[in-house]
Amino acid sequence: MNNKVVPKKSFRCAIYTRVSTDAGLEQDFNSLDAQREASEAYIKSQAHEGWKLIRTAYDDGGFSGGSLVRPDLQRLLDDVKSGLVDIIVVYKVDRLTRSLADFAKLVELFDAHSVSFVSVTQSFNTTTSMGRLTLNVLLSFAQFEREVTGERIRDKVAASKKKGIWMGGSVPLGYRVQDRKLLIVPEEAETVKMIFQRYLALGSMLKLLEELRSKGIATKLRALATGRTIGGVPFTQGPMGYLLGNRIYLGEIVHQGQSYPGEHEPILDRDLFESVQNLRARNLVQHRAKQAASNALLLGRFFDDAGNVMSPTHSRKQGLRYRYYSSRALMEGRKSEAGTITRVSAEDIETRVIEALATARGSRAGQDTGVEEGRAMIQTMVARVVVTKDRLTIELSDAARENLGQSTLCVPWTPKPSKPKRDLVLPINSDNPAPRPMHAERRAKHLRAIALGRKWLQDLITGKANDAEAIAAREGRSARSVNMMISLAFVSPDIIEAAAAGRLPRGIGVTRLVDLPLSWAKQKTALGLPAKF
């Protein structure tokens, strides 16, 4: 007869403890110790079942049960995955988690590694269906308790702010916190007053930022609990906009759009603050009006390769207006944060983008696209355009992606040289061995005359003037002189571009451009210029 005794299987038990705050943890016997003592006693009571305590401590003091991001919990889960634990023992279910979603993840992990979960005070484990049912019920109440606690905290914050009590957060420039109250820092307060006064004087956010940068004025330096410091960097539009609109400088506390008298002293008087708000409102209206009337087709959709928006700008030279896109970082004085391309010709970029879109949707190459048609294509097909040294990357909108079957278009591109080419346009059959360009004064005269002719033609089209005689009377000229100038509005763009770049040879004055044929090809022939240049 075989009387051999089969040894009872042993179960390795790990105890996990947690408290939400670190208050009282410095005591000789704290809440974590009480949880561990009760759990150890329970494990001893199950010694006859083969339960054995793992001496490794898994204690999270000062961590909320609303998240699984806790150092010792993560260490315990790693040991579970490594097969070092058979049973997890906690004092109460909510010590492990207060979230049903997180608990479902934990149970799935425990089941995958054949690990049981036991609550000391609630006397069940997850190895039985009844234990699982009970656990889900308990967790539902734990989550309910957590949500009610959150509501109580939010109500307390709201009530405190209505009484003007500072409830924490980033301390604004001009103040410091002592005993949970805001106190004025005199040096910083003077800086705040100066910023508000200079904004009124300059009338522009960009000019203000440039001035503050030149004076070395930066954001408030803040020390974090980790010992790391943040802030102390030049102001940008976002932080400056927040500072200029912060009603805390009036001695008020703001909660959900409503302001209440605060316990702290104000830095600004109400007249100065309200004057700044009125100016900001006027500037915003003007900015939106400019955007609505802007000829910039890529407004809000064009970025450099550092992620900065490329904003439309322009310059005037000798009466002509040139449009550009410039990196916002460059405009704000943050040149080091700008991308590899900081300024580009608006016309060049817009033309390239429109041509790429037209080609992608099957339009005939070289087909003329009107401004409004180009604007419509950009608005419906383009989500974002990024410029680099050698290409334009056009990120398509969702509708365009679906229609074209691709998400981006890449267009080879290189920036135009900063100085225009000065290669002369040589007349046909020229025997001059050393042709010279026209004088700068004559070139400027060409461009002014063409611009004036276009303006007068526009006056006739729009009805500002009934006829050439009306313009002549207004300008103190003869009608013949007005008609000659208007004829310059029809000069070939190639000829105008060559004149603007200083590439036309001497001898082609304004009088030779008057009353040219309407055909651009015949204009070049009449001037003795090659068909292509």
Coordinates of C-alpha atoms in Angstrom, one line a residue:
M1 CA 0.0 0.0 0.0
N2 CA 1.4 3.4 -1.0
N3 CA 1.2 5.9 1.9
K4 CA 3.3 8.6 0.1
V5 CA 2.0 12.1 1.1
V6 CA 1.6 14.6 -1.8
P7 CA 3.0 18.0 -0.8
K8 CA 0.4 20.8 -0.9
K9 CA 0.9 23.5 -3.6
S10 CA 2.1 26.8 -2.3
F11 CA 0.9 30.3 -3.5
R12 CA 3.2 33.3 -3.5
C13 CA 1.2 36.3 -2.1
A14 CA 2.1 39.9 -2.8
I15 CA 0.6 42.7 -0.7
Y16 CA -0.2 46.1 -2.4
T17 CA -1.0 49.2 -0.4
R18 CA -1.9 52.8 -1.4
V19 CA -3.0 56.1 0.0
S20 CA -4.0 59.1 -2.0
T21 CA -2.1 61.8 -0.1
D22 CA 1.3 61.8 1.6
A23 CA -0.1 63.4 4.8
G24 CA 0.9 61.4 7.9
L25 CA 3.3 59.1 6.0
E26 CA 6.1 60.4 8.2
Q27 CA 4.5 58.8 11.3
D28 CA 5.9 55.6 12.8
F29 CA 2.7 53.7 12.1
N30 CA 0.8 55.1 9.1
S31 CA -2.1 54.1 6.9
L32 CA 0.2 52.0 4.6
D33 CA 1.5 50.1 7.7
A34 CA -2.1 49.4 8.9
Q35 CA -3.1 48.0 5.4
R36 CA 0.0 45.8 5.3
E37 CA -0.5 44.5 8.9
A38 CA -4.2 43.5 8.1
S39 CA -3.1 41.9 4.8
E40 CA -0.3 39.9 6.5
A41 CA -2.7 38.6 9.1
Y42 CA -5.1 37.4 6.4
I43 CA -2.3 35.6 4.6
K44 CA -1.3 33.8 7.8
S45 CA -4.9 32.7 8.2
Q46 CA -4.7 31.0 4.9
A47 CA -1.4 29.2 5.6
H48 CA -3.2 25.9 5.6
E49 CA -4.0 26.5 1.9
G50 CA -0.4 27.0 1.1
W51 CA -0.3 30.8 1.0
K52 CA 3.1 32.4 1.6
L53 CA 4.0 36.0 1.9
I54 CA 6.5 37.7 -0.6
R55 CA 8.6 40.0 1.5
T56 CA 8.9 42.6 -1.4
A57 CA 6.9 45.7 -0.4
Y58 CA 4.7 47.3 -3.0
D59 CA 3.6 50.6 -1.4
D60 CA 2.4 53.8 -3.2
G61 CA 2.1 56.7 -0.8
G62 CA 0.6 59.9 -2.2
F63 CA -0.9 58.4 -5.4
S64 CA -4.5 58.7 -6.7
G65 CA -6.4 55.5 -7.5
G66 CA -7.8 57.2 -10.6
S67 CA -4.7 56.3 -12.6
L68 CA -2.4 53.2 -13.0
V69 CA 0.6 55.4 -13.3
R70 CA 2.1 54.5 -9.9
P71 CA 5.7 53.3 -9.5
D72 CA 5.1 50.4 -7.1
L73 CA 2.0 49.3 -8.9
Q74 CA 3.9 49.1 -12.2
R75 CA 6.7 47.2 -10.4
L76 CA 4.1 44.7 -9.1
L77 CA 2.6 44.3 -12.6
D78 CA 6.1 43.6 -14.0
D79 CA 6.5 40.9 -11.4
V80 CA 3.1 39.4 -12.4
K81 CA 4.2 39.3 -16.0
S82 CA 7.5 37.6 -14.9
G83 CA 5.5 34.9 -13.1
L84 CA 6.8 35.8 -9.6
V85 CA 3.3 36.3 -8.1
D86 CA 0.3 34.0 -7.6
I87 CA -2.1 36.1 -5.5
I88 CA -2.4 39.8 -5.0
V89 CA -3.7 40.9 -1.6
V90 CA -5.1 44.4 -0.9
Y91 CA -6.9 45.9 2.1
K92 CA -9.8 47.2 0.0
V93 CA -10.6 47.0 -3.8
D94 CA -10.2 50.8 -4.3
R95 CA -6.6 50.5 -3.1
L96 CA -5.8 48.9 -6.4
T97 CA -7.9 51.2 -8.6
R98 CA -11.1 53.3 -8.6
S99 CA -11.7 53.0 -12.3
L100 CA -13.8 50.3 -13.8
A101 CA -11.9 50.7 -17.2
D102 CA -8.5 50.3 -15.5
F103 CA -9.8 47.4 -13.4
A104 CA -10.9 45.5 -16.5
K105 CA -7.4 45.9 -17.9
L106 CA -5.9 44.5 -14.6
V107 CA -8.3 41.6 -14.5
E108 CA -7.4 40.7 -18.1
L109 CA -3.7 40.8 -17.2
F110 CA -4.2 38.7 -14.0
D111 CA -6.2 36.1 -15.9
A112 CA -3.5 35.8 -18.6
H113 CA -0.9 35.0 -15.9
S114 CA -3.2 32.9 -13.6
V115 CA -3.0 35.4 -10.8
S116 CA -5.8 35.8 -8.2
F117 CA -6.9 39.0 -6.6
V118 CA -8.1 39.1 -3.0
S119 CA -9.6 41.9 -0.8
V120 CA -9.0 41.4 2.9
T121 CA -12.0 43.4 4.2
Q122 CA -14.4 42.3 1.5
S123 CA -13.6 38.6 1.7
F124 CA -13.6 37.5 -2.0
N125 CA -11.2 36.6 -4.8
T126 CA -11.5 36.7 -8.5
T127 CA -11.1 33.0 -9.0
T128 CA -14.9 32.6 -8.6
S129 CA -17.8 34.0 -10.6
M130 CA -19.4 35.3 -7.4
G131 CA -16.2 37.1 -6.5
R132 CA -16.1 38.8 -9.9
L133 CA -19.7 39.9 -9.6
T134 CA -19.1 41.3 -6.1
L135 CA -15.9 43.0 -7.3
N136 CA -17.7 44.8 -10.1
V137 CA -20.4 46.0 -7.8
L138 CA -17.8 47.4 -5.3
L139 CA -15.8 49.1 -8.1
S140 CA -19.0 50.7 -9.4
F141 CA -19.5 52.3 -6.0
A142 CA -15.8 53.2 -5.8
Q143 CA -16.0 55.0 -9.1
F144 CA -19.2 56.7 -8.0
E145 CA -17.4 57.9 -4.9
R146 CA -14.5 59.2 -6.9
E147 CA -16.8 61.2 -9.2
V148 CA -18.8 62.6 -6.3
T149 CA -15.4 63.7 -4.7
G150 CA -14.4 65.4 -7.9
E151 CA -17.7 67.3 -8.0
R152 CA -17.2 68.4 -4.4
I153 CA -13.7 69.6 -5.2
R154 CA -14.9 71.6 -8.2
D155 CA -17.7 73.1 -6.2
K156 CA -15.3 74.1 -3.5
V157 CA -12.9 75.7 -6.0
A158 CA -15.8 77.6 -7.6
A159 CA -17.1 78.8 -4.2
S160 CA -13.6 79.9 -3.1
K161 CA -12.9 81.8 -6.3
K162 CA -16.3 83.6 -6.0
K163 CA -14.9 84.8 -2.6
G164 CA -11.7 86.1 -4.3
I165 CA -9.5 83.4 -2.9
W166 CA -6.4 82.3 -5.0
M167 CA -6.8 78.6 -5.8
G168 CA -3.4 77.9 -7.3
G169 CA -2.1 77.7 -10.9
S170 CA 0.6 79.5 -12.7
V171 CA 1.6 82.6 -10.8
P172 CA 1.4 85.6 -13.2
L173 CA 4.2 88.1 -13.7
G174 CA 4.1 90.7 -10.9
Y175 CA 3.0 88.4 -8.1
R176 CA 4.4 85.7 -5.8
V177 CA 2.6 83.3 -3.5
Q178 CA 2.9 83.2 0.2
D179 CA 0.5 81.3 2.5
R180 CA -1.7 80.6 -0.5
K181 CA -2.1 84.3 -1.1
L182 CA -0.9 86.5 -4.0
L183 CA 1.6 89.3 -3.0
I184 CA 2.9 92.0 -5.3
V185 CA 6.6 91.8 -6.4
P186 CA 7.4 95.5 -6.9
E187 CA 10.0 95.1 -9.7
E188 CA 7.8 92.8 -11.7
A189 CA 4.8 95.0 -11.1
E190 CA 6.6 97.9 -12.7
T191 CA 7.4 95.7 -15.7
V192 CA 3.7 94.8 -16.0
K193 CA 2.7 98.5 -15.9
M194 CA 5.4 99.3 -18.5
I195 CA 4.2 96.6 -20.9
F196 CA 0.6 97.9 -20.8
Q197 CA 1.7 101.5 -21.3
R198 CA 4.0 100.6 -24.2
Y199 CA 1.3 98.6 -25.9
L200 CA -0.9 101.7 -25.8
A201 CA 1.9 103.9 -27.1
L202 CA 3.0 101.5 -29.9
G203 CA -0.4 100.2 -30.9
S204 CA 1.0 97.0 -32.1
M205 CA 1.7 93.6 -30.6
L206 CA 4.6 92.9 -32.9
K207 CA 6.3 96.2 -32.2
L208 CA 5.8 95.6 -28.5
L209 CA 7.4 92.2 -28.7
E210 CA 10.3 93.6 -30.6
E211 CA 10.9 96.3 -28.1
L212 CA 10.7 93.9 -25.1
R213 CA 13.1 91.6 -26.8
S214 CA 15.6 94.4 -27.4
K215 CA 15.3 95.4 -23.7
G216 CA 15.8 91.7 -22.5
I217 CA 12.4 91.5 -20.8
A218 CA 11.4 87.9 -20.6
T219 CA 8.6 85.8 -19.1
K220 CA 8.4 84.9 -15.4
L221 CA 10.9 82.4 -14.2
R222 CA 9.2 79.5 -12.3
A223 CA 10.8 76.7 -10.2
L224 CA 9.0 73.4 -10.4
A225 CA 8.8 70.8 -7.6
T226 CA 11.2 68.7 -9.5
G227 CA 13.9 71.4 -9.2
R228 CA 13.6 72.2 -12.9
T229 CA 12.9 75.8 -13.9
I230 CA 10.8 77.1 -16.7
G231 CA 10.1 80.5 -18.2
G232 CA 12.7 83.3 -18.5
V233 CA 12.3 83.3 -22.3
P234 CA 11.4 86.1 -24.6
F235 CA 7.6 86.8 -24.9
T236 CA 5.7 85.6 -27.9
Q237 CA 2.2 86.5 -29.1
G238 CA 0.4 83.8 -27.1
P239 CA 1.8 84.6 -23.6
M240 CA 1.7 88.3 -24.3
G241 CA -1.9 88.2 -25.3
Y242 CA -2.7 86.3 -22.1
L243 CA -0.8 88.8 -20.0
L244 CA -2.6 91.8 -21.6
G245 CA -6.0 90.3 -21.0
N246 CA -5.4 89.0 -17.5
R247 CA -7.9 90.6 -15.1
I248 CA -5.9 89.4 -12.1
Y249 CA -4.0 92.7 -12.5
L250 CA -7.2 94.5 -11.6
G251 CA -7.3 92.6 -8.3
E252 CA -9.9 90.2 -9.6
I253 CA -10.2 86.4 -9.7
V254 CA -11.7 84.8 -12.8
H255 CA -13.8 81.6 -12.9
Q256 CA -15.5 80.3 -16.0
G257 CA -15.6 83.7 -17.7
Q258 CA -16.9 85.6 -14.6
S259 CA -14.6 87.8 -12.6
Y260 CA -14.9 88.5 -8.8
P261 CA -13.1 90.9 -6.4
G262 CA -10.0 89.1 -5.2
E263 CA -8.1 89.2 -1.9
H264 CA -4.9 90.4 -3.6
E265 CA -3.9 94.0 -4.4
P266 CA -4.3 95.2 -8.0
I267 CA -1.2 96.3 -10.0
L268 CA -3.1 98.3 -12.7
D269 CA -5.8 101.0 -12.5
R270 CA -9.0 100.2 -14.4
D271 CA -8.6 103.0 -17.0
L272 CA -5.3 101.7 -18.2
F273 CA -6.5 98.1 -18.4
E274 CA -9.7 99.0 -20.2
S275 CA -7.8 101.2 -22.7
V276 CA -5.6 98.2 -23.6
Q277 CA -8.6 96.0 -24.0
N278 CA -10.3 98.5 -26.4
L279 CA -7.1 98.8 -28.4
R280 CA -6.8 95.0 -28.6
A281 CA -10.4 94.7 -29.8
R282 CA -9.9 97.4 -32.5
N283 CA -6.7 95.7 -33.7
L284 CA -8.5 92.3 -33.9
V285 CA -11.3 93.8 -36.0
Q286 CA -8.7 95.4 -38.3
H287 CA -6.7 92.2 -38.5
R288 CA -9.7 90.2 -39.5
A289 CA -10.8 92.8 -42.1
K290 CA -7.3 92.7 -43.6
Q291 CA -7.4 88.9 -43.7
A292 CA -10.8 89.0 -45.4
A293 CA -9.6 91.5 -48.0
S294 CA -6.2 89.9 -48.4
N295 CA -4.9 88.8 -51.8
A296 CA -2.8 86.1 -50.1
L297 CA -4.3 82.9 -51.4
L298 CA -2.4 80.7 -48.9
L299 CA -3.3 82.7 -45.8
G300 CA -3.3 80.4 -42.8
R301 CA -2.2 77.4 -44.8
F302 CA 1.5 78.1 -45.4
F303 CA 4.2 77.1 -43.0
D304 CA 8.0 76.9 -42.9
D305 CA 9.8 73.6 -42.1
A306 CA 10.0 74.6 -38.4
G307 CA 6.2 74.8 -38.0
N308 CA 5.9 78.6 -38.0
V309 CA 3.1 80.1 -40.1
M310 CA 4.2 82.1 -43.1
S311 CA 2.3 85.4 -42.9
P312 CA 1.6 87.7 -45.9
T313 CA 3.7 90.9 -46.0
H314 CA 4.5 93.4 -48.8
S315 CA 6.9 96.1 -49.7
R316 CA 6.9 99.0 -52.2
K317 CA 9.7 99.9 -54.5
Q318 CA 9.5 102.7 -57.0
G319 CA 5.7 102.7 -56.9
L320 CA 5.3 98.9 -57.3
R321 CA 3.9 96.6 -54.6
Y322 CA 5.6 93.3 -54.1
R323 CA 3.9 90.5 -52.0
Y324 CA 5.8 88.1 -49.8
Y325 CA 5.2 85.4 -47.2
S326 CA 7.5 85.8 -44.1
S327 CA 8.0 83.4 -41.2
R328 CA 6.1 84.5 -38.1
A329 CA 9.2 83.6 -36.0
L330 CA 11.2 86.1 -38.1
M331 CA 8.5 88.8 -37.7
E332 CA 8.5 88.3 -33.9
G333 CA 12.3 88.6 -33.6
R334 CA 12.8 84.8 -33.1
K335 CA 15.1 84.3 -36.0
S336 CA 16.8 81.3 -34.4
E337 CA 13.4 79.5 -34.3
A338 CA 12.6 80.1 -38.0
G339 CA 12.8 77.4 -40.6
T340 CA 15.4 77.2 -43.4
I341 CA 13.3 79.5 -45.6
T342 CA 12.2 82.7 -43.9
R343 CA 10.8 84.8 -46.8
V344 CA 9.5 83.9 -50.3
S345 CA 7.7 85.6 -53.2
A346 CA 3.9 85.2 -52.7
E347 CA 3.2 85.2 -56.5
D348 CA 5.9 82.5 -57.1
I349 CA 4.6 80.2 -54.4
E350 CA 0.9 80.6 -55.2
T351 CA 1.5 80.0 -58.9
R352 CA 3.5 76.8 -58.1
V353 CA 0.7 75.5 -55.8
I354 CA -2.1 76.3 -58.2
E355 CA -0.3 74.7 -61.1
A356 CA 0.3 71.5 -59.0
L357 CA -3.3 71.3 -58.0
A358 CA -4.5 71.9 -61.5
T359 CA -2.2 69.1 -62.8
A360 CA -3.3 66.7 -60.1
R361 CA -7.0 67.1 -60.9
G362 CA -6.3 66.7 -64.6
S363 CA -6.4 70.2 -65.9
R364 CA -4.4 71.0 -69.1
A365 CA -0.8 71.9 -68.3
G366 CA -0.2 75.6 -68.9
Q367 CA -3.9 76.5 -68.8
D368 CA -4.6 79.9 -67.4
T369 CA -6.2 79.8 -64.0
G370 CA -8.0 82.9 -62.7
V371 CA -7.4 84.3 -59.2
E372 CA -10.8 83.3 -58.0
E373 CA -10.5 79.8 -59.5
G374 CA -7.1 79.4 -57.9
R375 CA -8.4 80.6 -54.6
A376 CA -11.3 78.1 -54.8
M377 CA -8.9 75.2 -55.5
I378 CA -6.7 76.1 -52.6
Q379 CA -9.6 76.5 -50.2
T380 CA -11.1 73.1 -51.2
M381 CA -8.0 71.0 -51.9
V382 CA -5.2 72.3 -49.6
A383 CA -4.9 71.7 -45.8
R384 CA -1.3 72.8 -45.4
V385 CA 1.7 73.8 -47.5
V386 CA 5.2 73.4 -46.1
V387 CA 8.2 75.1 -47.7
T388 CA 11.8 73.8 -47.5
K389 CA 15.0 74.6 -49.4
D390 CA 14.2 72.3 -52.4
R391 CA 10.5 71.6 -52.5
L392 CA 6.9 72.5 -51.5
T393 CA 4.9 69.8 -49.7
I394 CA 1.2 70.3 -50.3
E395 CA -0.9 68.4 -47.7
L396 CA -4.3 67.8 -49.3
S397 CA -7.7 68.2 -47.6
D398 CA -9.8 65.1 -46.8
A399 CA -12.0 65.6 -49.8
A400 CA -9.0 66.0 -52.1
R401 CA -7.4 62.9 -50.7
E402 CA -10.4 60.9 -51.4
N403 CA -10.8 62.2 -54.9
L404 CA -7.1 62.0 -55.9
G405 CA -6.2 58.9 -54.0
Q406 CA -3.1 60.5 -52.4
S407 CA -2.4 62.6 -49.3
T408 CA 0.4 65.0 -50.5
L409 CA 1.8 66.6 -53.5
C410 CA 5.6 67.4 -53.7
V411 CA 6.6 70.2 -56.0
P412 CA 10.4 70.8 -56.7
W413 CA 11.2 74.4 -55.8
T414 CA 14.2 76.6 -55.1
P415 CA 14.1 80.2 -53.9
K416 CA 14.7 82.9 -56.4
P417 CA 18.1 84.7 -56.0
S418 CA 17.9 87.8 -53.9
K419 CA 19.2 89.9 -56.7
P420 CA 17.5 89.8 -60.1
K421 CA 19.5 88.6 -63.2
R422 CA 20.9 91.5 -65.1
D423 CA 21.6 89.7 -68.4
L424 CA 20.7 92.3 -71.1
V425 CA 18.0 91.5 -73.6
L426 CA 19.9 92.0 -76.8
P427 CA 18.0 93.4 -79.8
I428 CA 17.8 91.2 -82.9
N429 CA 20.8 91.6 -85.3
S430 CA 22.5 93.9 -82.8
D431 CA 26.0 94.8 -83.9
N432 CA 26.8 96.6 -80.7
P433 CA 29.7 94.7 -79.1
A434 CA 29.2 96.2 -75.6
P435 CA 25.5 97.0 -75.1
R436 CA 24.7 98.8 -71.9
P437 CA 21.5 98.7 -69.7
M438 CA 19.2 101.7 -69.4
H439 CA 19.9 104.2 -66.6
A440 CA 18.1 103.5 -63.3
E441 CA 16.3 106.9 -63.6
R442 CA 14.9 105.9 -67.0
R443 CA 13.9 102.5 -65.7
A444 CA 12.0 104.1 -62.8
K445 CA 10.3 106.5 -65.3
H446 CA 9.2 103.4 -67.4
L447 CA 7.6 101.8 -64.4
R448 CA 5.9 105.0 -63.1
A449 CA 4.4 105.7 -66.5
I450 CA 3.1 102.1 -66.9
A451 CA 1.6 102.2 -63.3
L452 CA -0.1 105.5 -64.1
G453 CA -1.5 104.2 -67.4
R454 CA -2.9 101.2 -65.6
K455 CA -4.5 103.4 -62.9
W456 CA -6.2 105.6 -65.5
L457 CA -7.4 102.6 -67.4
Q458 CA -8.9 101.3 -64.1
D459 CA -10.6 104.7 -63.6
L460 CA -12.3 104.3 -67.0
I461 CA -13.4 100.7 -66.3
T462 CA -14.8 101.4 -62.9
G463 CA -16.5 104.6 -63.9
K464 CA -14.4 107.0 -61.8
A465 CA -13.8 108.9 -65.0
N466 CA -16.2 109.1 -68.0
D467 CA -13.5 109.5 -70.7
A468 CA -9.9 110.5 -71.4
E469 CA -10.9 114.2 -71.5
A470 CA -12.2 113.9 -67.9
I471 CA -8.9 112.5 -66.7
A472 CA -7.0 115.1 -68.7
A473 CA -9.0 117.9 -67.0
R474 CA -8.4 116.3 -63.6
E475 CA -4.7 115.8 -64.1
G476 CA -4.0 119.0 -66.0
R477 CA -2.8 117.2 -69.1
S478 CA -3.9 117.0 -72.7
A479 CA -6.3 114.2 -73.8
R480 CA -3.6 112.9 -76.2
S481 CA -1.1 112.6 -73.4
V482 CA -3.7 110.6 -71.3
N483 CA -4.4 108.3 -74.2
M484 CA -0.7 107.7 -74.7
M485 CA -0.2 106.8 -71.1
I486 CA -3.2 104.5 -71.1
S487 CA -1.7 102.6 -74.0
L488 CA 1.2 101.6 -71.7
A489 CA -1.3 99.5 -69.7
F490 CA -1.2 96.9 -72.5
V491 CA 2.6 96.4 -72.7
S492 CA 3.7 92.8 -72.5
P493 CA 4.5 91.5 -69.0
D494 CA 7.8 90.2 -70.3
I495 CA 8.8 93.7 -71.3
I496 CA 7.7 95.1 -68.0
E497 CA 9.5 92.5 -66.1
A498 CA 12.7 93.1 -68.1
A499 CA 12.4 96.8 -67.5
A500 CA 11.9 96.3 -63.7
A501 CA 15.0 94.0 -63.6
G502 CA 17.0 96.5 -65.5
R503 CA 17.6 94.1 -68.4
L504 CA 16.3 96.3 -71.3
P505 CA 19.1 98.0 -73.3
R506 CA 19.4 101.7 -73.7
G507 CA 17.4 103.3 -76.4
I508 CA 14.0 101.9 -75.4
G509 CA 12.4 104.9 -73.8
V510 CA 8.8 105.5 -72.8
T511 CA 7.9 107.0 -76.1
R512 CA 8.9 103.7 -77.9
L513 CA 6.4 101.8 -75.6
V514 CA 3.5 104.1 -76.5
D515 CA 0.9 102.8 -79.0
L516 CA 2.5 99.4 -79.4
P517 CA 0.4 96.7 -81.1
L518 CA -1.9 94.8 -78.8
S519 CA -0.3 91.5 -79.7
W520 CA 2.6 90.9 -77.2
A521 CA 4.6 89.0 -79.9
K522 CA 4.2 92.0 -82.3
Q523 CA 5.3 94.3 -79.5
K524 CA 8.6 92.6 -79.2
T525 CA 9.0 92.6 -83.0
A526 CA 8.3 96.4 -83.1
L527 CA 11.0 97.0 -80.5
G528 CA 13.4 94.7 -82.2
L529 CA 13.5 92.3 -79.3
P530 CA 13.8 88.5 -79.5
A531 CA 10.5 86.5 -79.2
K532 CA 11.8 84.8 -76.0
F533 CA 13.9 86.4 -73.3

